[in-house]
């Protein structure tokens, strides 16, 4: 056993100047959630139907093994939900904890529990929701979300699936008129789902009425056979998420009752009289929860990769003085800001959840208020999904490189994390399009404020709150502060001002009749920064005071404040070029900010293990021998390889391919 590695790990853990468990409790959402997750992990880790037990290794599963094991996990959780029916909160926590262990499980369950359910609850009447919710909860039906098409992805205006109302029979007839209208990438449909929510063009009495959502039965609940008029196939192998049975769906004259059209916002009477939704945008509101779900995906996938890279970085030594590789600036200056990002995203989750509750109560709001709230939530969800998708990809690749060749081994987990992450950058909408949509909403609200001094009244603090002070910010065309330490105390104001200036630059360009395509790159950049500043300003509202509020662990508050400052500096460094282009920042400003950024990253170097420990990922969750909690990495890594199939012994194809080559006699020996 290598004695130095565990000693290094112990020393790093002891170097944390904050209460690691206290931070872990904050990360979990409080003491109660922390204890529930701890109990859930204890239940899970030895259950062979939930967690693959040695010597089997989930990272070696075939596609068919992934599919079956993931469905077995769903079945087992259903059993445990009944077993713990007296403690529903704990049963729910087992499900949440399993999401962290397997992103295939997480995705397969999310499609049913969130996407399928959300469409029905957000777009259906109360009566429709009441009819379906119990069956959804008890999994008497298993649902999927049939939005994207082979030729149209999430460009919903162009989808071709068509539902035509037959007034004589009080039914809709659903057709897939072309191959490009085939519903595609539909998670759960390939092998599992009994029902789907389907978005479709709608034709009533010969007139096109726009989009609507429909509940469609795909399979017989008892036999599993496809319903008449439904064709389905499995998409097959994918880069990641191979436990998810993504499928394709085609409809051939499928008939469904009128009552299966979701009718909270649009109405269809028996005689064919149709009342449209107040805005077509409400039909897309169901995409907002999908995008916001990436908060959890980000902290789980990137958080695990950062845990692996950080733990390996403090026990791996090399260099002329046999240094810990984490001590190299190229290591800590990349990993520690990424760790701060995890805390910013996790902190903002509670804020966003509270805001989302306002939107999901939309049936109690008038349409104008609902659309105003949805506009803000759409702006946040679109830019958050996009920025985290791209930055998360950078983080994962940074973690892979930080572990050298060992991260190329599938046994050390990062490769699987990268594979499972890939869909985040494309699913739920193209990042460029989403960021463009965010910038359009922001520019529209800025124009409203500057031209008419109006801004929508919302029941929560808008992510674009800085627009309320836009005139003040625009009257200060350059950053007047020269002292970087003074600037640190006012980072929120600085970044709000920079955001307003960049946004106004796009607004003025639009006024000069520049096309949206000509402004696409700038629009993407300003929307990215809007997201980064939203995360920062939200954290400042919680941890911006110099001292912890009464009753709050001072060490936990202090480390969160330091991480918030680091994220603010990271945001300035990342987008400083835009500030320079606008004349708001000069080279001296940028140099000073970069120096402070590196200094702050270095000051947090010895906190890295404590910060990643607080993510609270047990060894069986992260699955990486090179990231063992105790620092003893090399022996477990070697043992993992010895347990792999065919890792030792004579190769099975020796006689067929190797022996015929090596047994040949050299001509020179004749």
XYZ file of C-alpha atoms in Angstrom:
670
model
C 0.000 0.000 0.000
C 1.241 3.518 -0.855
C 1.356 5.291 2.514
C 1.892 8.828 1.219
C -1.416 9.163 -0.643
C -3.674 8.590 2.401
C -1.460 10.928 4.447
C -1.839 13.626 1.818
C -5.602 13.184 1.759
C -5.868 13.381 5.545
C -3.712 16.517 5.631
C -5.834 18.195 2.954
C -9.040 17.413 4.796
C -7.600 18.773 8.038
C -6.566 21.988 6.264
C -10.170 23.079 5.670
C -10.829 26.225 7.695
C -14.565 25.671 7.719
C -16.974 23.085 9.091
C -17.125 20.529 6.254
C -20.215 18.789 7.570
C -21.863 22.154 8.144
C -21.256 23.071 4.505
C -22.522 19.638 3.430
C -25.744 20.295 5.321
C -26.118 23.651 3.565
C -25.434 21.963 0.203
C -28.092 19.332 0.939
C -30.693 21.989 1.702
C -30.631 21.774 5.491
C -30.219 19.311 8.342
C -33.328 17.314 7.519
C -32.386 16.760 3.881
C -28.817 15.914 4.843
C -29.960 13.202 7.249
C -32.490 11.832 4.770
C -29.817 11.545 2.059
C -27.436 9.848 4.496
C -30.113 7.255 5.349
C -30.932 6.761 1.684
C -27.314 6.045 0.780
C -27.139 3.452 3.575
C -30.238 1.687 2.233
C -29.009 1.801 -1.343
C -25.383 0.782 -1.189
C -25.916 -2.925 -0.445
C -29.113 -3.418 -2.458
C -28.176 -5.358 -5.637
C -31.316 -4.192 -7.424
C -30.353 -0.563 -6.917
C -26.542 -0.587 -6.959
C -24.374 -2.923 -9.026
C -22.346 -4.975 -6.569
C -18.714 -6.122 -7.082
C -17.301 -7.907 -8.955
C -19.811 -6.646 -11.553
C -19.128 -3.103 -12.741
C -21.882 -0.897 -14.164
C -19.294 0.928 -16.266
C -18.863 -2.261 -18.323
C -22.563 -2.866 -19.004
C -23.827 -3.522 -22.518
C -26.789 -1.517 -23.829
C -29.222 -4.337 -23.071
C -27.833 -4.706 -19.537
C -28.164 -0.953 -18.954
C -31.782 -0.980 -20.196
C -32.863 -3.910 -18.036
C -30.993 -2.879 -14.886
C -32.394 0.665 -15.085
C -35.964 -0.634 -15.391
C -35.224 -2.953 -12.478
C -34.182 0.065 -10.421
C -37.486 1.757 -11.223
C -39.384 -1.371 -10.175
C -37.349 -1.669 -6.951
C -37.979 1.973 -6.029
C -41.702 1.378 -6.557
C -41.452 -1.516 -4.061
C -39.558 0.634 -1.559
C -42.105 3.423 -1.954
C -44.775 0.991 -0.771
C -42.520 -0.344 1.990
C -41.950 3.206 3.252
C -45.499 4.411 2.600
C -45.528 5.656 6.197
C -42.522 7.881 5.386
C -43.096 9.289 1.910
C -40.364 11.883 2.280
C -37.729 9.228 2.870
C -39.019 7.104 0.004
C -38.704 10.153 -2.240
C -35.150 10.691 -1.027
C -34.143 7.182 -2.138
C -35.339 8.103 -5.609
C -33.362 11.376 -5.524
C -30.221 9.640 -4.282
C -30.461 7.053 -7.048
C -30.554 9.937 -9.526
C -27.006 10.745 -8.427
C -25.792 7.159 -8.874
C -27.189 6.648 -12.377
C -28.043 9.354 -14.866
C -29.853 6.725 -16.943
C -32.182 6.102 -14.014
C -32.496 9.849 -13.458
C -33.436 10.535 -17.065
C -35.845 7.619 -17.394
C -37.714 8.615 -14.244
C -37.554 12.335 -15.002
C -39.343 11.863 -18.316
C -42.285 10.213 -16.547
C -42.358 12.029 -13.209
C -41.608 15.516 -14.508
C -42.054 15.978 -18.250
C -45.134 13.776 -18.714
C -46.668 14.953 -15.458
C -45.793 18.641 -15.983
C -47.483 18.837 -19.359
C -50.698 17.426 -17.910
C -50.609 19.646 -14.825
C -49.463 22.859 -16.516
C -51.642 22.587 -19.619
C -54.531 20.379 -18.519
C -57.651 21.406 -16.639
C -57.997 20.538 -12.962
C -60.304 17.711 -13.945
C -57.761 16.314 -16.392
C -54.979 16.534 -13.820
C -57.118 14.781 -11.205
C -57.967 12.025 -13.665
C -54.331 11.211 -14.476
C -52.180 12.142 -11.453
C -52.898 9.103 -9.301
C -52.119 6.723 -12.161
C -48.892 8.649 -12.796
C -47.901 8.498 -9.120
C -48.589 4.778 -8.860
C -47.102 4.042 -12.292
C -50.282 2.369 -13.497
C -49.437 4.319 -16.614
C -45.884 5.067 -17.689
C -45.486 8.252 -19.672
C -43.138 9.895 -22.137
C -42.777 13.349 -23.714
C -43.257 13.293 -27.497
C -42.111 16.677 -28.709
C -39.080 16.492 -31.024
C -39.293 15.145 -34.557
C -36.719 13.631 -36.877
C -36.677 16.662 -39.165
C -37.396 19.410 -36.657
C -35.896 18.718 -33.241
C -37.268 21.370 -30.883
C -38.096 23.884 -33.656
C -41.742 23.571 -32.712
C -43.206 25.924 -35.313
C -42.155 23.468 -38.009
C -43.384 20.184 -36.518
C -45.533 18.120 -38.869
C -47.463 15.670 -36.673
C -51.098 16.587 -37.186
C -54.225 16.062 -35.059
C -57.428 16.576 -37.054
C -60.746 16.845 -35.206
C -63.527 14.541 -36.460
C -66.673 16.255 -35.237
C -68.830 13.270 -36.201
C -67.118 10.918 -33.728
C -65.855 13.524 -31.213
C -62.306 12.276 -31.773
C -58.949 13.496 -32.998
C -57.162 11.575 -35.741
C -53.388 11.770 -35.353
C -51.090 11.295 -38.334
C -47.356 11.355 -39.023
C -47.566 12.509 -42.654
C -43.858 12.251 -43.554
C -40.745 10.474 -42.343
C -39.476 13.794 -40.960
C -42.585 14.022 -38.779
C -41.515 10.898 -36.862
C -41.277 11.700 -33.162
C -37.584 11.162 -32.388
C -35.383 10.721 -29.295
C -38.468 10.165 -27.150
C -37.134 8.883 -23.813
C -39.039 5.872 -22.482
C -40.954 5.198 -25.665
C -38.605 2.591 -27.129
C -39.524 -0.199 -24.710
C -41.496 1.099 -21.745
C -44.098 3.836 -22.041
C -47.792 3.085 -22.101
C -48.741 6.705 -22.793
C -47.286 9.891 -24.231
C -48.047 13.573 -24.202
C -47.776 14.611 -27.847
C -47.483 18.132 -29.239
C -49.104 18.395 -32.625
C -50.421 20.766 -35.222
C -54.193 21.035 -34.780
C -56.798 21.137 -37.560
C -60.452 21.854 -36.671
C -63.191 22.106 -39.286
C -60.555 22.386 -41.990
C -58.688 25.261 -40.347
C -55.215 25.174 -38.860
C -55.393 26.230 -35.188
C -51.742 26.067 -34.117
C -50.236 23.699 -31.559
C -51.879 21.661 -28.822
C -50.831 18.869 -26.501
C -52.640 15.514 -26.400
C -52.532 12.457 -24.136
C -52.026 9.413 -26.344
C -51.984 5.728 -25.397
C -49.080 3.901 -27.032
C -49.245 0.376 -25.608
C -51.736 -1.936 -23.970
C -51.107 -1.689 -20.231
C -51.438 -5.461 -19.715
C -49.896 -7.058 -22.796
C -47.387 -4.350 -23.713
C -48.480 -4.592 -27.351
C -48.651 -1.410 -29.440
C -52.050 0.195 -29.900
C -53.573 0.146 -33.403
C -52.280 3.109 -35.378
C -48.993 3.362 -33.445
C -45.543 2.377 -34.721
C -42.555 2.496 -32.339
C -38.916 1.460 -32.439
C -35.907 1.839 -30.172
C -33.305 4.452 -31.195
C -30.530 2.008 -30.229
C -27.063 2.732 -28.901
C -26.111 6.255 -27.841
C -22.969 7.971 -26.592
C -24.402 8.043 -23.057
C -27.591 7.310 -21.102
C -27.755 3.791 -22.518
C -30.128 2.801 -19.747
C -32.749 5.083 -21.329
C -34.886 3.507 -24.058
C -35.137 6.477 -26.395
C -37.425 5.642 -29.270
C -39.141 6.860 -32.400
C -42.933 7.056 -32.841
C -45.143 7.245 -35.929
C -48.937 7.609 -35.958
C -51.140 6.054 -38.640
C -54.714 7.306 -38.271
C -54.643 6.926 -34.467
C -57.942 7.993 -32.908
C -58.151 9.545 -29.438
C -61.121 11.146 -27.647
C -61.517 14.946 -27.622
C -61.117 14.925 -23.844
C -57.472 13.877 -24.359
C -56.625 17.343 -25.679
C -55.198 19.332 -22.750
C -57.487 22.315 -22.269
C -56.398 24.636 -19.481
C -55.563 27.404 -21.945
C -57.299 26.390 -25.176
C -60.809 24.909 -25.341
C -62.641 22.734 -27.844
C -66.392 22.217 -27.505
C -68.319 19.184 -28.757
C -69.619 21.132 -31.753
C -66.075 22.057 -32.857
C -66.091 25.589 -31.439
C -62.447 26.341 -30.559
C -61.029 28.973 -28.183
C -57.260 29.446 -28.617
C -54.738 29.986 -25.838
C -54.018 33.654 -24.943
C -50.558 33.216 -26.465
C -48.898 30.371 -28.386
C -46.053 30.662 -25.868
C -48.032 28.891 -23.139
C -47.779 25.666 -25.164
C -44.002 25.777 -24.713
C -44.049 26.532 -20.973
C -43.487 22.854 -20.235
C -39.915 23.214 -21.523
C -39.011 25.531 -18.647
C -39.005 22.801 -15.949
C -36.928 20.561 -18.237
C -34.276 23.242 -18.595
C -34.303 24.041 -14.889
C -33.836 20.357 -14.069
C -30.316 20.765 -15.432
C -29.415 22.503 -12.166
C -29.430 19.099 -10.480
C -27.749 17.446 -13.452
C -24.948 20.022 -13.355
C -24.191 19.703 -9.664
C -24.380 15.913 -9.821
C -22.330 15.201 -12.961
C -19.831 18.064 -12.777
C -19.714 17.770 -8.991
C -18.682 14.117 -9.222
C -16.036 14.876 -11.850
C -14.631 17.695 -9.717
C -14.547 15.399 -6.690
C -12.581 12.826 -8.686
C -10.144 15.367 -10.139
C -9.632 17.144 -6.812
C -9.003 13.990 -4.802
C -6.645 12.640 -7.430
C -4.936 16.040 -7.606
C -3.968 16.042 -3.941
C -2.660 12.460 -3.773
C -0.873 12.351 -7.119
C 2.668 13.665 -6.850
C 5.095 14.390 -9.630
C 7.559 17.031 -10.768
C 11.112 17.934 -9.874
C 10.196 18.290 -6.196
C 7.540 15.560 -6.204
C 4.802 18.149 -5.705
C 1.111 17.468 -5.353
C -0.224 18.255 -8.806
C -3.019 20.304 -7.242
C -0.361 22.829 -6.215
C 0.308 23.748 -9.832
C -1.434 26.973 -10.836
C -2.639 25.296 -14.012
C -4.555 22.863 -11.788
C -6.071 24.941 -8.996
C -6.852 27.997 -11.151
C -9.105 25.793 -13.311
C -10.655 23.472 -10.750
C -11.403 25.837 -7.873
C -13.454 28.379 -9.904
C -15.375 25.387 -11.276
C -16.055 24.278 -7.693
C -17.308 27.787 -6.907
C -19.666 27.467 -9.877
C -21.189 24.330 -8.318
C -21.987 26.302 -5.177
C -23.452 29.209 -7.132
C -25.735 26.908 -9.118
C -26.779 24.942 -6.037
C -27.480 28.142 -4.106
C -29.591 29.593 -6.923
C -31.689 26.411 -7.071
C -33.790 27.407 -4.064
C -34.435 30.854 -5.519
C -35.482 29.398 -8.849
C -37.703 26.781 -7.204
C -39.557 29.541 -5.365
C -39.993 31.479 -8.607
C -41.171 28.376 -10.439
C -43.927 27.841 -7.871
C -45.416 31.161 -9.001
C -45.457 29.971 -12.609
C -46.952 26.546 -11.890
C -49.811 28.303 -10.095
C -50.536 29.967 -13.439
C -54.128 28.815 -13.556
C -54.859 31.234 -10.709
C -53.293 34.211 -12.544
C -54.668 36.357 -15.326
C -53.037 35.621 -18.700
C -51.024 38.879 -18.833
C -49.436 38.301 -15.429
C -48.810 34.676 -16.308
C -47.018 35.591 -19.541
C -44.906 38.229 -17.762
C -43.780 35.682 -15.181
C -43.225 33.061 -17.844
C -41.108 35.515 -19.832
C -38.751 35.990 -16.915
C -38.604 32.276 -16.143
C -38.052 31.499 -19.814
C -35.145 33.970 -19.915
C -33.580 32.382 -16.818
C -34.146 28.779 -17.853
C -32.903 29.329 -21.404
C -29.662 31.069 -20.443
C -29.045 28.789 -17.457
C -29.445 25.676 -19.571
C -27.122 27.056 -22.225
C -24.367 28.582 -20.118
C -24.174 25.627 -17.739
C -24.211 23.238 -20.691
C -21.197 24.851 -22.305
C -19.270 25.641 -19.128
C -20.064 22.186 -17.759
C -18.471 20.672 -20.860
C -15.338 22.726 -20.177
C -15.316 21.598 -16.553
C -15.606 17.927 -17.466
C -12.806 18.125 -20.008
C -10.680 20.035 -17.475
C -11.291 17.258 -14.946
C -10.389 14.595 -17.484
C -7.102 16.301 -18.343
C -6.389 16.956 -14.665
C -6.345 13.197 -14.048
C -3.949 12.444 -16.888
C -4.149 9.032 -18.495
C -6.101 7.487 -15.625
C -9.234 9.446 -16.592
C -9.156 7.718 -19.971
C -9.886 4.464 -18.170
C -13.612 3.827 -18.078
C -13.149 2.432 -14.555
C -12.494 5.910 -13.151
C -15.895 7.323 -13.997
C -15.111 10.577 -15.782
C -15.590 9.070 -19.231
C -19.104 7.917 -18.344
C -19.886 11.312 -16.816
C -18.778 13.042 -20.026
C -20.875 10.641 -22.104
C -23.973 11.213 -19.962
C -23.386 14.972 -20.014
C -23.330 15.270 -23.805
C -27.106 15.457 -24.183
C -27.194 18.540 -21.934
C -25.605 20.685 -24.627
C -28.230 19.725 -27.224
C -31.379 18.501 -25.472
C -34.180 20.873 -24.398
C -33.280 23.353 -27.127
C -30.243 24.518 -29.056
C -28.024 26.692 -26.860
C -27.511 29.427 -29.434
C -31.240 29.720 -30.112
C -32.064 29.746 -26.389
C -29.501 32.443 -25.627
C -30.832 34.494 -28.507
C -34.326 34.175 -27.031
C -33.040 35.341 -23.646
C -31.381 38.393 -25.148
C -34.569 39.275 -27.058
C -36.606 39.224 -23.839
C -33.966 41.339 -22.066
C -33.707 43.866 -24.902
C -37.502 44.160 -25.045
C -37.696 44.888 -21.320
C -34.795 47.315 -21.480
C -36.527 49.169 -24.308
C -39.739 49.248 -22.275
C -37.876 50.777 -19.352
C -35.885 53.343 -21.322
C -38.728 54.394 -23.633
C -41.754 54.173 -21.348
C -40.281 53.783 -17.842
C -42.215 50.534 -17.418
C -41.195 47.131 -16.147
C -43.553 44.196 -15.401
C -44.567 43.756 -11.787
C -43.490 40.283 -10.693
C -44.014 38.310 -7.515
C -40.286 37.627 -7.330
C -37.032 39.495 -7.972
C -36.446 39.446 -11.704
C -33.187 38.058 -13.030
C -33.002 41.320 -15.003
C -33.494 43.536 -11.961
C -30.563 45.707 -13.102
C -32.783 47.050 -15.903
C -34.662 49.027 -13.257
C -31.481 51.130 -12.835
C -30.511 51.077 -16.504
C -30.572 54.875 -16.983
C -28.211 55.310 -14.040
C -25.834 52.646 -15.334
C -25.865 53.977 -18.885
C -24.968 57.438 -17.579
C -21.675 55.918 -16.362
C -20.036 54.752 -19.605
C -16.770 53.620 -17.978
C -15.835 51.997 -14.686
C -14.759 54.853 -12.408
C -13.135 52.653 -9.735
C -9.371 52.305 -9.836
C -8.792 50.405 -6.583
C -9.493 46.688 -7.114
C -10.069 46.016 -3.399
C -12.746 48.707 -3.331
C -14.187 47.238 -6.500
C -14.519 43.817 -4.877
C -16.976 45.338 -2.424
C -19.062 46.585 -5.342
C -18.780 43.705 -7.796
C -22.544 43.262 -8.003
C -23.065 46.886 -9.051
C -20.156 46.664 -11.486
C -21.516 43.559 -13.191
C -25.090 44.823 -13.258
C -23.827 48.002 -14.926
C -21.759 46.092 -17.460
C -24.766 43.889 -18.254
C -26.951 46.932 -18.871
C -24.353 48.542 -21.150
C -23.846 45.395 -23.223
C -27.592 44.881 -23.506
C -28.117 48.471 -24.594
C -25.417 48.037 -27.247
C -27.497 45.257 -28.823
C -30.659 47.345 -28.464
C -29.066 50.270 -30.319
C -27.783 47.956 -33.050
C -31.300 46.597 -33.516
C -32.572 50.145 -33.875
C -30.149 50.557 -36.780
C -31.934 47.712 -38.567
C -29.217 45.140 -38.022
C -30.678 41.668 -38.473
C -30.856 39.222 -35.594
C -28.379 37.031 -37.450
C -25.862 39.896 -37.644
C -26.145 40.271 -33.867
C -26.247 36.571 -33.055
C -22.781 36.250 -31.530
C -23.188 39.365 -29.381
C -26.672 38.239 -28.301
C -25.339 34.864 -27.218
C -22.533 36.454 -25.224
C -24.691 38.970 -23.378
C -27.233 36.278 -22.466
C -24.436 34.067 -21.139
C -23.194 36.915 -18.989
C -26.737 37.627 -17.828
C -26.849 34.085 -16.451
C -23.430 34.329 -14.788
C -24.413 37.635 -13.160
C -27.773 36.226 -12.058
C -25.953 33.419 -10.218
C -23.586 35.945 -8.679
C -26.208 38.480 -7.601
C -28.356 35.723 -6.110
C -25.406 34.506 -4.023
C -24.554 38.095 -3.016
C -28.088 38.489 -1.663
C -27.398 35.519 0.632
C -23.682 35.808 1.406
C -22.740 39.379 0.550
C -22.684 40.792 4.073
C -19.269 41.011 5.793
C -20.489 38.925 8.733
C -22.747 35.910 9.119
C -26.315 36.483 10.307
C -27.068 35.402 13.844
C -27.522 31.647 14.190
C -25.568 30.811 11.001
C -22.300 28.857 11.165
C -19.678 31.574 10.704
C -17.170 29.284 8.985
C -19.771 28.052 6.478
C -20.953 31.595 5.765
C -17.361 32.755 5.338
C -16.456 30.065 2.801
C -19.647 30.730 0.832
C -18.792 34.435 0.770
C -15.292 33.676 -0.533
C -16.713 31.388 -3.220
C -19.195 34.096 -4.215
C -16.385 36.636 -4.653
C -14.409 34.125 -6.720
C -17.398 33.558 -8.997
C -17.847 37.305 -9.415
C -14.200 37.636 -10.429
C -14.511 34.634 -12.742
C -17.443 36.309 -14.465
C -15.477 39.522 -14.985
C -12.436 37.659 -16.305
C -14.560 35.578 -18.652
C -16.470 38.513 -20.132
C -13.926 41.317 -19.726
C -13.354 41.476 -23.469
C -16.955 42.612 -23.952
C -16.452 45.359 -21.383
C -13.266 46.418 -23.142
C -15.032 46.609 -26.505
C -17.632 48.945 -25.000
C -14.972 51.142 -23.368
C -16.296 50.284 -19.898
C -13.094 48.487 -18.872
C -9.523 49.360 -19.783
C -6.419 47.120 -19.873
C -5.409 48.156 -16.338
C -8.846 47.164 -15.015
C -8.636 43.779 -16.707
C -5.101 43.088 -15.519
C -6.009 43.972 -11.929
C -9.104 41.746 -12.032
C -7.117 38.804 -13.441
C -4.453 39.170 -10.748
C -7.107 39.238 -8.024
C -8.807 36.233 -9.613
C -5.647 34.104 -9.485
C -4.856 35.316 -5.978
C -8.348 34.376 -4.768
C -8.163 30.957 -6.450
C -4.820 30.298 -4.751
C -6.199 31.366 -1.374
C -8.832 28.616 -1.687
C -6.385 25.912 -2.800
C -6.241 24.211 0.628
C -10.027 24.266 0.900
C -10.549 22.139 -2.214
C -10.955 18.749 -0.516
C -13.329 20.115 2.103
C -15.384 21.851 -0.598
C -15.750 18.682 -2.671
C -16.305 16.503 0.417
C -19.318 18.688 1.164
C -20.901 17.496 -2.100
C -21.355 14.299 -0.086
C -20.760 11.703 -2.816
C -19.898 8.300 -1.275
C -17.293 6.180 -3.050
C -19.952 3.855 -4.474
C -21.624 6.861 -6.142
C -18.563 8.285 -7.901
C -17.313 4.787 -8.886
C -13.692 5.950 -9.361
C -10.866 4.038 -7.632
C -8.548 7.042 -8.132
C -10.896 9.149 -5.987
C -11.256 7.028 -2.853
C -12.292 9.100 0.159
C -9.363 7.851 2.258
C -6.786 8.587 -0.442
C -5.784 4.945 -0.883
C -6.210 4.951 -4.648
C -3.675 2.657 -6.265
C -4.503 -0.728 -4.715
C -8.293 -0.377 -5.298
C -7.622 0.713 -8.880
C -5.481 -2.362 -9.510
C -8.049 -4.634 -7.824
C -10.804 -3.198 -10.032
C -8.846 -4.180 -13.118
C -8.207 -7.689 -11.781
C -11.970 -8.178 -11.334
C -12.729 -7.148 -14.928
C -13.711 -9.941 -17.326
C -10.771 -11.437 -19.270
C -8.262 -9.057 -17.675
C -5.819 -11.901 -17.012
C -5.189 -15.268 -18.622
C -4.911 -16.474 -22.169
C -6.859 -14.462 -24.703
C -9.881 -16.346 -26.138
C -8.952 -15.526 -29.728
C -5.323 -16.634 -29.403
C -5.760 -19.851 -31.422
C -7.828 -18.129 -34.126
C -5.766 -15.033 -34.861
C -2.512 -14.848 -32.872
C -1.123 -18.389 -33.046
C -1.390 -18.638 -36.876
C 0.881 -15.586 -37.060
C 3.378 -16.320 -34.324
C 3.847 -20.045 -35.090
C 5.047 -19.356 -38.596
C 8.619 -20.473 -39.236
C 11.074 -17.770 -40.239
C 12.352 -18.484 -43.798
C 15.917 -17.789 -42.675
C 15.748 -20.788 -40.339
C 15.226 -23.291 -43.189
